[in-house]
Amino acid sequence: MSTLTEEPTINSADLNTDSTDNVTSQVLMIEDIQKLLPHRYPFLLVDRIIDFVPNKSATGIKNVTFNEPFFQGHFPERPIMPGVLIVEAMAQVGGIVLRHLPGMENQLSLFAGIDKVRFRRPVVPGDRLTITTELLVARKRFGKMHGRAEVDGQLACEGELMFSLVNL
């Protein structure tokens, strides 16, 4: 554990390498996402990355449909997306950012912790979850992000996500 504190820290302000602050964003389709994340159906919870700023942030979309397998049991009479899966979707969007950091291309990001996570509204079939993650800290084997999930501009969930990075 002490090695984590001895590694150099990169703060989000230091990650923008463009001195003019003109950062070009990118869109990633599902095929691109599958090249970056090991998750597959039914656990791949990101349909598209609509805004990606390397070394800084990503915004992804999860189209929530009634056909999601978790709605069979959560809850049959009133389907609500489980909060833990909303947090997982935020982590997957964050994983896209981490995989693009220099030297982290062959790393798998695992949850190391979650802090200050709050749920503000239910996510139900038909909702489009817009998930934004912003890199706060990156170290050789550790990362921390702020995640935010919204539906139609209304906050559904937000919190801080910590990642441990391991070799693939």
PDB file of C-alpha atoms in Angstrom:
ATOM      1  CA  MET A   1       0.000   0.000   0.000  1.00  0.00           C
ATOM      2  CA  SER A   2       2.833   2.417   0.695  1.00  0.00           C
ATOM      3  CA  THR A   3       4.001   2.211  -2.917  1.00  0.00           C
ATOM      4  CA  LEU A   4       0.851   4.016  -3.991  1.00  0.00           C
ATOM      5  CA  THR A   5       1.763   7.105  -2.015  1.00  0.00           C
ATOM      6  CA  GLU A   6       5.356   7.053  -3.275  1.00  0.00           C
ATOM      7  CA  GLU A   7       4.436   7.155  -6.962  1.00  0.00           C
ATOM      8  CA  PRO A   8       4.231  10.512  -8.688  1.00  0.00           C
ATOM      9  CA  THR A   9       0.754  11.981  -8.794  1.00  0.00           C
ATOM     10  CA  ILE A  10      -0.780  13.504 -11.902  1.00  0.00           C
ATOM     11  CA  ASN A  11      -3.560  15.944 -11.134  1.00  0.00           C
ATOM     12  CA  SER A  12      -6.309  16.598 -13.661  1.00  0.00           C
ATOM     13  CA  ALA A  13      -4.991  20.131 -14.223  1.00  0.00           C
ATOM     14  CA  ASP A  14      -1.634  18.655 -15.305  1.00  0.00           C
ATOM     15  CA  LEU A  15      -3.154  16.217 -17.787  1.00  0.00           C
ATOM     16  CA  ASN A  16      -4.107  18.746 -20.437  1.00  0.00           C
ATOM     17  CA  THR A  17      -1.070  18.738 -22.704  1.00  0.00           C
ATOM     18  CA  ASP A  18      -2.498  21.288 -25.124  1.00  0.00           C
ATOM     19  CA  SER A  19      -1.148  24.640 -24.016  1.00  0.00           C
ATOM     20  CA  THR A  20      -3.929  26.506 -25.847  1.00  0.00           C
ATOM     21  CA  ASP A  21      -6.597  24.562 -23.919  1.00  0.00           C
ATOM     22  CA  ASN A  22      -8.090  23.587 -27.279  1.00  0.00           C
ATOM     23  CA  VAL A  23      -8.804  19.940 -26.578  1.00  0.00           C
ATOM     24  CA  THR A  24     -10.413  17.943 -29.352  1.00  0.00           C
ATOM     25  CA  SER A  25     -13.156  15.617 -28.177  1.00  0.00           C
ATOM     26  CA  GLN A  26     -13.862  12.242 -29.765  1.00  0.00           C
ATOM     27  CA  VAL A  27     -16.862   9.951 -30.205  1.00  0.00           C
ATOM     28  CA  LEU A  28     -16.437   6.214 -29.616  1.00  0.00           C
ATOM     29  CA  MET A  29     -18.913   3.686 -31.002  1.00  0.00           C
ATOM     30  CA  ILE A  30     -19.696   0.336 -29.353  1.00  0.00           C
ATOM     31  CA  GLU A  31     -17.000  -1.449 -31.413  1.00  0.00           C
ATOM     32  CA  ASP A  32     -14.397   1.005 -30.085  1.00  0.00           C
ATOM     33  CA  ILE A  33     -15.653   0.577 -26.523  1.00  0.00           C
ATOM     34  CA  GLN A  34     -15.380  -3.215 -26.785  1.00  0.00           C
ATOM     35  CA  LYS A  35     -11.740  -2.877 -27.837  1.00  0.00           C
ATOM     36  CA  LEU A  36     -11.037  -0.896 -24.663  1.00  0.00           C
ATOM     37  CA  LEU A  37     -13.205  -2.624 -22.030  1.00  0.00           C
ATOM     38  CA  PRO A  38     -13.322  -6.360 -21.294  1.00  0.00           C
ATOM     39  CA  HIS A  39     -17.029  -6.231 -20.361  1.00  0.00           C
ATOM     40  CA  ARG A  40     -19.622  -7.949 -22.569  1.00  0.00           C
ATOM     41  CA  TYR A  41     -23.382  -8.464 -22.501  1.00  0.00           C
ATOM     42  CA  PRO A  42     -25.107  -8.393 -20.107  1.00  0.00           C
ATOM     43  CA  PHE A  43     -22.503  -6.449 -18.164  1.00  0.00           C
ATOM     44  CA  LEU A  44     -21.322  -3.896 -20.725  1.00  0.00           C
ATOM     45  CA  LEU A  45     -23.275  -0.852 -19.560  1.00  0.00           C
ATOM     46  CA  VAL A  46     -22.055   1.791 -22.026  1.00  0.00           C
ATOM     47  CA  ASP A  47     -23.587   2.050 -25.500  1.00  0.00           C
ATOM     48  CA  ARG A  48     -21.576   4.995 -26.825  1.00  0.00           C
ATOM     49  CA  ILE A  49     -19.036   7.583 -25.759  1.00  0.00           C
ATOM     50  CA  ILE A  50     -20.331  10.907 -27.075  1.00  0.00           C
ATOM     51  CA  ASP A  51     -17.543  13.107 -25.758  1.00  0.00           C
ATOM     52  CA  PHE A  52     -14.035  11.972 -24.945  1.00  0.00           C
ATOM     53  CA  VAL A  53     -11.167  14.270 -24.018  1.00  0.00           C
ATOM     54  CA  PRO A  54      -7.995  12.191 -23.658  1.00  0.00           C
ATOM     55  CA  ASN A  55      -6.372  12.290 -20.208  1.00  0.00           C
ATOM     56  CA  LYS A  56      -9.272  14.290 -18.829  1.00  0.00           C
ATOM     57  CA  SER A  57     -12.893  13.162 -19.194  1.00  0.00           C
ATOM     58  CA  ALA A  58     -15.498  11.121 -21.007  1.00  0.00           C
ATOM     59  CA  THR A  59     -19.257  11.263 -21.425  1.00  0.00           C
ATOM     60  CA  GLY A  60     -21.103   8.078 -22.248  1.00  0.00           C
ATOM     61  CA  ILE A  61     -24.650   6.980 -22.987  1.00  0.00           C
ATOM     62  CA  LYS A  62     -26.540   3.989 -21.597  1.00  0.00           C
ATOM     63  CA  ASN A  63     -29.930   3.452 -23.227  1.00  0.00           C
ATOM     64  CA  VAL A  64     -32.001   1.749 -20.557  1.00  0.00           C
ATOM     65  CA  THR A  65     -34.554  -0.629 -22.084  1.00  0.00           C
ATOM     66  CA  PHE A  66     -37.201  -2.840 -20.563  1.00  0.00           C
ATOM     67  CA  ASN A  67     -35.287  -5.832 -21.982  1.00  0.00           C
ATOM     68  CA  GLU A  68     -32.427  -5.415 -19.486  1.00  0.00           C
ATOM     69  CA  PRO A  69     -32.060  -8.716 -17.591  1.00  0.00           C
ATOM     70  CA  PHE A  70     -31.989  -7.023 -14.168  1.00  0.00           C
ATOM     71  CA  PHE A  71     -35.554  -5.702 -14.585  1.00  0.00           C
ATOM     72  CA  GLN A  72     -36.933  -9.254 -14.255  1.00  0.00           C
ATOM     73  CA  GLY A  73     -36.178  -9.147 -10.539  1.00  0.00           C
ATOM     74  CA  HIS A  74     -35.659  -5.449  -9.734  1.00  0.00           C
ATOM     75  CA  PHE A  75     -38.629  -4.977  -9.464  1.00  0.00           C
ATOM     76  CA  PRO A  76     -41.194  -6.880 -11.576  1.00  0.00           C
ATOM     77  CA  GLU A  77     -44.059  -4.513 -10.709  1.00  0.00           C
ATOM     78  CA  ARG A  78     -41.933  -1.344 -10.784  1.00  0.00           C
ATOM     79  CA  PRO A  79     -38.709  -1.753 -12.772  1.00  0.00           C
ATOM     80  CA  ILE A  80     -35.837   0.383 -11.454  1.00  0.00           C
ATOM     81  CA  MET A  81     -32.194   0.117 -12.546  1.00  0.00           C
ATOM     82  CA  PRO A  82     -30.163  -1.057  -9.536  1.00  0.00           C
ATOM     83  CA  GLY A  83     -27.972   1.681  -8.095  1.00  0.00           C
ATOM     84  CA  VAL A  84     -24.946  -0.574  -8.088  1.00  0.00           C
ATOM     85  CA  LEU A  85     -25.276  -0.922 -11.881  1.00  0.00           C
ATOM     86  CA  ILE A  86     -25.501   2.847 -12.304  1.00  0.00           C
ATOM     87  CA  VAL A  87     -22.227   3.111 -10.381  1.00  0.00           C
ATOM     88  CA  GLU A  88     -20.759   0.311 -12.528  1.00  0.00           C
ATOM     89  CA  ALA A  89     -21.780   2.206 -15.681  1.00  0.00           C
ATOM     90  CA  MET A  90     -19.978   5.295 -14.325  1.00  0.00           C
ATOM     91  CA  ALA A  91     -16.913   3.131 -13.652  1.00  0.00           C
ATOM     92  CA  GLN A  92     -16.950   1.768 -17.193  1.00  0.00           C
ATOM     93  CA  VAL A  93     -17.011   5.274 -18.654  1.00  0.00           C
ATOM     94  CA  GLY A  94     -14.135   6.107 -16.302  1.00  0.00           C
ATOM     95  CA  GLY A  95     -12.289   3.006 -17.518  1.00  0.00           C
ATOM     96  CA  ILE A  96     -12.266   4.490 -21.027  1.00  0.00           C
ATOM     97  CA  VAL A  97     -10.386   7.527 -19.694  1.00  0.00           C
ATOM     98  CA  LEU A  98      -7.907   5.387 -17.742  1.00  0.00           C
ATOM     99  CA  ARG A  99      -7.123   3.093 -20.681  1.00  0.00           C
ATOM    100  CA  HIS A 100      -5.955   6.104 -22.710  1.00  0.00           C
ATOM    101  CA  LEU A 101      -3.489   7.400 -20.122  1.00  0.00           C
ATOM    102  CA  PRO A 102       0.168   7.006 -21.131  1.00  0.00           C
ATOM    103  CA  GLY A 103       1.469   3.598 -20.026  1.00  0.00           C
ATOM    104  CA  MET A 104      -1.977   2.303 -19.039  1.00  0.00           C
ATOM    105  CA  GLU A 105      -3.047   0.839 -22.379  1.00  0.00           C
ATOM    106  CA  ASN A 106      -2.576  -2.752 -21.152  1.00  0.00           C
ATOM    107  CA  GLN A 107      -4.066  -2.234 -17.700  1.00  0.00           C
ATOM    108  CA  LEU A 108      -7.406  -3.364 -16.319  1.00  0.00           C
ATOM    109  CA  SER A 109      -9.094  -0.982 -13.901  1.00  0.00           C
ATOM    110  CA  LEU A 110     -10.732  -2.555 -10.858  1.00  0.00           C
ATOM    111  CA  PHE A 111     -12.783  -0.823  -8.188  1.00  0.00           C
ATOM    112  CA  ALA A 112     -10.667   0.203  -5.209  1.00  0.00           C
ATOM    113  CA  GLY A 113     -13.436   2.199  -3.548  1.00  0.00           C
ATOM    114  CA  ILE A 114     -16.355   4.549  -3.912  1.00  0.00           C
ATOM    115  CA  ASP A 115     -16.945   7.681  -1.874  1.00  0.00           C
ATOM    116  CA  LYS A 116     -19.720  10.229  -1.549  1.00  0.00           C
ATOM    117  CA  VAL A 117     -22.049   8.300  -3.874  1.00  0.00           C
ATOM    118  CA  ARG A 118     -25.617   9.570  -3.734  1.00  0.00           C
ATOM    119  CA  PHE A 119     -28.704   8.555  -5.698  1.00  0.00           C
ATOM    120  CA  ARG A 120     -31.120  11.357  -6.535  1.00  0.00           C
ATOM    121  CA  ARG A 121     -33.761   9.826  -8.836  1.00  0.00           C
ATOM    122  CA  PRO A 122     -34.685   6.355 -10.086  1.00  0.00           C
ATOM    123  CA  VAL A 123     -33.590   5.193 -13.537  1.00  0.00           C
ATOM    124  CA  VAL A 124     -36.364   3.316 -15.321  1.00  0.00           C
ATOM    125  CA  PRO A 125     -36.954   1.656 -18.712  1.00  0.00           C
ATOM    126  CA  GLY A 126     -36.954   4.200 -21.515  1.00  0.00           C
ATOM    127  CA  ASP A 127     -34.455   6.506 -19.792  1.00  0.00           C
ATOM    128  CA  ARG A 128     -31.230   7.555 -21.455  1.00  0.00           C
ATOM    129  CA  LEU A 129     -28.507   7.685 -18.842  1.00  0.00           C
ATOM    130  CA  THR A 130     -25.849  10.293 -19.642  1.00  0.00           C
ATOM    131  CA  ILE A 131     -22.707   9.524 -17.672  1.00  0.00           C
ATOM    132  CA  THR A 132     -19.802  11.927 -17.271  1.00  0.00           C
ATOM    133  CA  THR A 133     -16.515  11.066 -15.587  1.00  0.00           C
ATOM    134  CA  GLU A 134     -13.676  13.459 -14.907  1.00  0.00           C
ATOM    135  CA  LEU A 135     -10.210  12.309 -13.932  1.00  0.00           C
ATOM    136  CA  LEU A 136      -9.116  13.768 -10.613  1.00  0.00           C
ATOM    137  CA  VAL A 137      -5.897  11.842  -9.875  1.00  0.00           C
ATOM    138  CA  ALA A 138      -3.846   9.294 -11.802  1.00  0.00           C
ATOM    139  CA  ARG A 139      -0.900   7.313 -10.500  1.00  0.00           C
ATOM    140  CA  LYS A 140       0.896   4.332 -11.915  1.00  0.00           C
ATOM    141  CA  ARG A 141      -1.439   1.844 -10.196  1.00  0.00           C
ATOM    142  CA  PHE A 142      -4.292   4.026  -8.936  1.00  0.00           C
ATOM    143  CA  GLY A 143      -6.852   6.452 -10.304  1.00  0.00           C
ATOM    144  CA  LYS A 144      -9.631   8.597  -8.893  1.00  0.00           C
ATOM    145  CA  MET A 145     -12.540  10.119 -10.799  1.00  0.00           C
ATOM    146  CA  HIS A 146     -15.688  12.052 -10.225  1.00  0.00           C
ATOM    147  CA  GLY A 147     -18.699  10.441 -11.884  1.00  0.00           C
ATOM    148  CA  ARG A 148     -22.108  11.899 -12.604  1.00  0.00           C
ATOM    149  CA  ALA A 149     -25.149  10.181 -14.155  1.00  0.00           C
ATOM    150  CA  GLU A 150     -28.133  12.174 -15.421  1.00  0.00           C
ATOM    151  CA  VAL A 151     -31.452  11.511 -17.107  1.00  0.00           C
ATOM    152  CA  ASP A 152     -32.856  14.392 -19.168  1.00  0.00           C
ATOM    153  CA  GLY A 153     -30.593  16.829 -17.314  1.00  0.00           C
ATOM    154  CA  GLN A 154     -31.734  15.590 -13.883  1.00  0.00           C
ATOM    155  CA  LEU A 155     -29.077  14.185 -11.573  1.00  0.00           C
ATOM    156  CA  ALA A 156     -29.611  10.466 -10.939  1.00  0.00           C
ATOM    157  CA  CYS A 157     -26.318   9.606  -9.227  1.00  0.00           C
ATOM    158  CA  GLU A 158     -22.906  11.075  -8.520  1.00  0.00           C
ATOM    159  CA  GLY A 159     -19.815  10.248  -6.521  1.00  0.00           C
ATOM    160  CA  GLU A 160     -16.093   9.588  -6.486  1.00  0.00           C
ATOM    161  CA  LEU A 161     -14.707   6.346  -7.907  1.00  0.00           C
ATOM    162  CA  MET A 162     -11.280   4.934  -7.063  1.00  0.00           C
ATOM    163  CA  PHE A 163      -9.532   2.413  -9.300  1.00  0.00           C
ATOM    164  CA  SER A 164      -6.686   0.006  -8.871  1.00  0.00           C
ATOM    165  CA  LEU A 165      -4.857  -0.828 -12.090  1.00  0.00           C
ATOM    166  CA  VAL A 166      -3.605  -4.358 -12.823  1.00  0.00           C
ATOM    167  CA  ASN A 167      -1.944  -5.937 -15.856  1.00  0.00           C
ATOM    168  CA  LEU A 168      -4.280  -7.576 -18.369  1.00  0.00           C
TER     169      LEU A 168
END
